[in-house]
Amino acid sequence: MKNFLNKLAMIAAIVPVYQENGDVTMVVYQDGTNDIVPLRVRAVIRKIAHTYCTDLIQLKKKTAEITDRSLYNTLVFDQSLILIPLKTRKPRVPGDNTLAYVNLKAVVKTLPSPAPPHRSVIQLTGGHTVPIYWTPVRVKQYLNQAELISQKLIDKLPRYQKQKEDEPELNAVAQKLAELLNEIVKVKGS
């Protein structure tokens, strides 16, 4: 089960699947492989958020501020993991998850579906396809919106702010400030 957490940068999609033992999740990778995880999609998303030390509630709020929409918002965890929720199935029982999460970075193209009741198919790197209930136009809107959201949120993620702090120019300024403070302490101590 934890295997998928070691391959987060390789995730192409997270898809709900019905099996004999109940509702599970198929994690599809960009190399064409996949894992069946004995958890529901929501639990898989929570585990990913935990791994990235991300508060899902805050992430959803930030995305909602950008989109002015409270449902079906993109989850930006990293530059390589931008998950777009898309409806892939009808629930068998109330409470079943109907959404798959497709990684924006793994989308090759969107096509009309040849097999009703799905209206669209997303082709992913690695050869997998994900059938979607929404029209190709609506799916493309979600993909475009995910691109916009990721551009606005990536720089605000704490791990990227830390990287900015680690830039050499900032380190040089911090070094000079430390030297200046040492000089001030020496002068005051005299």
Tab-separated table of C-alpha atoms in Angstrom:
chain	number	residue	atom	x	y	z
A	1	MET	CA	0.000	0.000	0.000
A	2	LYS	CA	2.757	2.468	0.844
A	3	ASN	CA	4.396	1.705	-2.494
A	4	PHE	CA	2.457	4.499	-4.216
A	5	LEU	CA	3.789	7.035	-1.694
A	6	ASN	CA	7.314	6.307	-2.949
A	7	LYS	CA	6.289	7.153	-6.524
A	8	LEU	CA	4.297	10.379	-6.082
A	9	ALA	CA	6.120	12.221	-8.883
A	10	MET	CA	5.181	9.376	-11.259
A	11	ILE	CA	1.416	9.432	-10.613
A	12	ALA	CA	-0.679	9.912	-13.755
A	13	ALA	CA	-4.124	9.295	-12.207
A	14	ILE	CA	-5.916	8.106	-9.095
A	15	VAL	CA	-9.057	6.216	-10.090
A	16	PRO	CA	-11.854	4.678	-7.984
A	17	VAL	CA	-12.462	1.011	-8.837
A	18	TYR	CA	-15.087	-1.487	-7.717
A	19	GLN	CA	-13.690	-4.929	-6.868
A	20	GLU	CA	-15.144	-8.006	-5.206
A	21	ASN	CA	-13.852	-6.837	-1.826
A	22	GLY	CA	-15.337	-3.351	-2.234
A	23	ASP	CA	-14.336	0.124	-3.312
A	24	VAL	CA	-10.567	0.455	-3.873
A	25	THR	CA	-8.252	2.797	-5.746
A	26	MET	CA	-6.091	2.223	-8.780
A	27	VAL	CA	-3.036	4.463	-8.856
A	28	VAL	CA	-1.861	4.775	-12.454
A	29	TYR	CA	1.745	5.778	-13.137
A	30	GLN	CA	3.267	7.659	-16.051
A	31	ASP	CA	5.381	4.637	-17.014
A	32	GLY	CA	2.227	2.623	-17.799
A	33	THR	CA	2.165	0.578	-14.586
A	34	ASN	CA	-0.423	0.746	-11.818
A	35	ASP	CA	-1.055	-0.325	-8.225
A	36	ILE	CA	-4.316	-1.300	-6.570
A	37	VAL	CA	-4.489	0.372	-3.172
A	38	PRO	CA	-7.026	-1.077	-0.688
A	39	LEU	CA	-8.252	2.393	0.267
A	40	ARG	CA	-10.883	4.751	-1.076
A	41	VAL	CA	-9.739	7.667	-3.242
A	42	ARG	CA	-10.307	10.194	-0.439
A	43	ALA	CA	-7.969	8.250	1.857
A	44	VAL	CA	-5.318	8.086	-0.859
A	45	ILE	CA	-5.559	11.873	-1.361
A	46	ARG	CA	-5.263	12.409	2.416
A	47	LYS	CA	-2.144	10.214	2.518
A	48	ILE	CA	-0.607	12.203	-0.338
A	49	ALA	CA	-1.401	15.471	1.452
A	50	HIS	CA	0.131	14.097	4.643
A	51	THR	CA	3.285	13.087	2.754
A	52	TYR	CA	3.575	16.614	1.337
A	53	CYS	CA	2.781	18.115	4.792
A	54	THR	CA	-0.154	19.910	3.186
A	55	ASP	CA	-3.375	20.917	4.899
A	56	LEU	CA	-6.073	19.819	2.424
A	57	ILE	CA	-8.667	22.196	3.858
A	58	GLN	CA	-6.371	25.206	3.390
A	59	LEU	CA	-5.325	24.038	-0.077
A	60	LYS	CA	-8.971	23.726	-1.127
A	61	LYS	CA	-9.726	27.184	0.304
A	62	LYS	CA	-6.851	28.761	-1.647
A	63	THR	CA	-8.019	27.062	-4.833
A	64	ALA	CA	-11.624	28.127	-4.216
A	65	GLU	CA	-10.450	31.741	-3.866
A	66	ILE	CA	-8.842	31.538	-7.306
A	67	THR	CA	-11.750	29.785	-9.039
A	68	ASP	CA	-14.721	31.235	-7.123
A	69	ARG	CA	-15.947	27.644	-6.995
A	70	SER	CA	-16.161	25.362	-3.973
A	71	LEU	CA	-16.469	21.991	-5.761
A	72	TYR	CA	-14.156	20.052	-8.056
A	73	ASN	CA	-11.080	22.143	-7.369
A	74	THR	CA	-7.596	21.179	-8.461
A	75	LEU	CA	-5.136	20.020	-5.794
A	76	VAL	CA	-1.644	21.435	-6.338
A	77	PHE	CA	0.876	19.444	-4.301
A	78	ASP	CA	3.986	20.021	-6.364
A	79	GLN	CA	5.105	21.090	-9.835
A	80	SER	CA	4.878	17.449	-10.892
A	81	LEU	CA	1.661	16.563	-9.037
A	82	ILE	CA	-1.326	18.734	-9.971
A	83	LEU	CA	-4.472	16.649	-9.471
A	84	ILE	CA	-7.700	17.528	-11.284
A	85	PRO	CA	-10.918	15.888	-10.040
A	86	LEU	CA	-13.060	14.505	-12.874
A	87	LYS	CA	-16.229	12.397	-12.698
A	88	THR	CA	-15.503	8.854	-13.872
A	89	ARG	CA	-18.359	6.741	-12.584
A	90	LYS	CA	-21.832	6.692	-11.058
A	91	PRO	CA	-22.005	5.508	-7.441
A	92	ARG	CA	-23.416	2.056	-6.738
A	93	VAL	CA	-24.385	3.091	-3.214
A	94	PRO	CA	-24.679	6.521	-1.600
A	95	GLY	CA	-21.313	7.834	-0.453
A	96	ASP	CA	-19.244	6.088	-3.121
A	97	ASN	CA	-16.646	8.335	-4.669
A	98	THR	CA	-17.343	9.230	-8.300
A	99	LEU	CA	-14.203	11.284	-8.893
A	100	ALA	CA	-10.848	10.281	-10.271
A	101	TYR	CA	-7.888	12.636	-9.940
A	102	VAL	CA	-5.845	13.097	-13.099
A	103	ASN	CA	-2.376	14.620	-12.931
A	104	LEU	CA	-2.229	17.628	-15.268
A	105	LYS	CA	1.407	16.816	-16.052
A	106	ALA	CA	0.455	13.364	-17.367
A	107	VAL	CA	-2.356	14.407	-19.737
A	108	VAL	CA	-1.553	13.764	-23.394
A	109	LYS	CA	-4.937	14.683	-24.882
A	110	THR	CA	-8.685	14.682	-24.405
A	111	LEU	CA	-10.985	12.949	-26.885
A	112	PRO	CA	-14.711	12.282	-27.243
A	113	SER	CA	-15.553	8.881	-25.769
A	114	PRO	CA	-16.479	6.073	-28.154
A	115	ALA	CA	-18.354	4.253	-25.351
A	116	PRO	CA	-21.430	5.832	-23.719
A	117	PRO	CA	-22.328	6.765	-21.009
A	118	HIS	CA	-18.888	8.398	-20.795
A	119	ARG	CA	-18.555	11.494	-22.963
A	120	SER	CA	-14.769	11.985	-22.872
A	121	VAL	CA	-11.561	10.031	-22.577
A	122	ILE	CA	-8.288	11.413	-21.279
A	123	GLN	CA	-5.143	9.815	-22.662
A	124	LEU	CA	-2.222	9.745	-20.233
A	125	THR	CA	1.494	9.275	-20.611
A	126	GLY	CA	2.219	5.577	-20.290
A	127	GLY	CA	-0.735	4.617	-22.479
A	128	HIS	CA	-3.555	4.547	-19.918
A	129	THR	CA	-6.897	6.187	-20.637
A	130	VAL	CA	-9.461	7.452	-18.144
A	131	PRO	CA	-13.134	7.622	-19.215
A	132	ILE	CA	-14.938	10.766	-18.018
A	133	TYR	CA	-18.664	11.474	-17.761
A	134	TRP	CA	-18.232	15.128	-18.685
A	135	THR	CA	-18.023	16.538	-22.224
A	136	PRO	CA	-14.609	17.129	-23.844
A	137	VAL	CA	-15.272	20.898	-23.689
A	138	ARG	CA	-15.906	20.767	-19.934
A	139	VAL	CA	-12.854	18.560	-19.362
A	140	LYS	CA	-10.665	21.008	-21.308
A	141	GLN	CA	-12.036	23.845	-19.168
A	142	TYR	CA	-10.953	21.964	-16.057
A	143	LEU	CA	-7.513	21.299	-17.563
A	144	ASN	CA	-7.064	24.972	-18.477
A	145	GLN	CA	-8.259	26.066	-15.066
A	146	ALA	CA	-5.824	23.636	-13.411
A	147	GLU	CA	-2.964	25.202	-15.360
A	148	LEU	CA	-3.986	28.658	-14.142
A	149	ILE	CA	-4.392	27.467	-10.544
A	150	SER	CA	-0.996	25.782	-10.550
A	151	GLN	CA	0.691	28.933	-11.875
A	152	LYS	CA	-0.845	30.962	-9.054
A	153	LEU	CA	-0.294	28.447	-6.247
A	154	ILE	CA	3.121	26.862	-6.876
A	155	ASP	CA	5.057	29.871	-5.577
A	156	LYS	CA	2.829	30.057	-2.487
A	157	LEU	CA	3.484	26.490	-1.374
A	158	PRO	CA	5.750	26.472	1.707
A	159	ARG	CA	8.367	24.157	0.169
A	160	TYR	CA	8.849	26.551	-2.766
A	161	GLN	CA	9.090	29.559	-0.475
A	162	LYS	CA	11.879	27.735	1.376
A	163	GLN	CA	13.659	27.135	-1.938
A	164	LYS	CA	13.489	30.846	-2.639
A	165	GLU	CA	15.079	31.493	0.757
A	166	ASP	CA	17.891	29.176	-0.232
A	167	GLU	CA	18.780	31.256	-3.292
A	168	PRO	CA	22.433	32.428	-3.273
A	169	GLU	CA	21.584	36.144	-3.438
A	170	LEU	CA	19.498	35.865	-0.288
A	171	ASN	CA	22.202	33.874	1.470
A	172	ALA	CA	24.732	36.628	0.688
A	173	VAL	CA	22.366	39.279	2.094
A	174	ALA	CA	21.771	37.175	5.211
A	175	GLN	CA	25.537	36.770	5.666
A	176	LYS	CA	26.062	40.547	5.438
A	177	LEU	CA	23.247	41.148	7.933
A	178	ALA	CA	24.825	38.663	10.362
A	179	GLU	CA	28.179	40.447	10.047
A	180	LEU	CA	26.493	43.804	10.639
A	181	LEU	CA	24.707	42.492	13.729
A	182	ASN	CA	28.010	41.134	15.066
A	183	GLU	CA	29.573	44.574	14.594
A	184	ILE	CA	26.657	46.229	16.414
A	185	VAL	CA	27.006	43.762	19.322
A	186	LYS	CA	30.763	44.446	19.513
A	187	VAL	CA	30.199	48.215	19.548
A	188	LYS	CA	27.508	47.963	22.247
A	189	GLY	CA	29.687	45.624	24.322
A	190	SER	CA	32.621	48.058	24.306
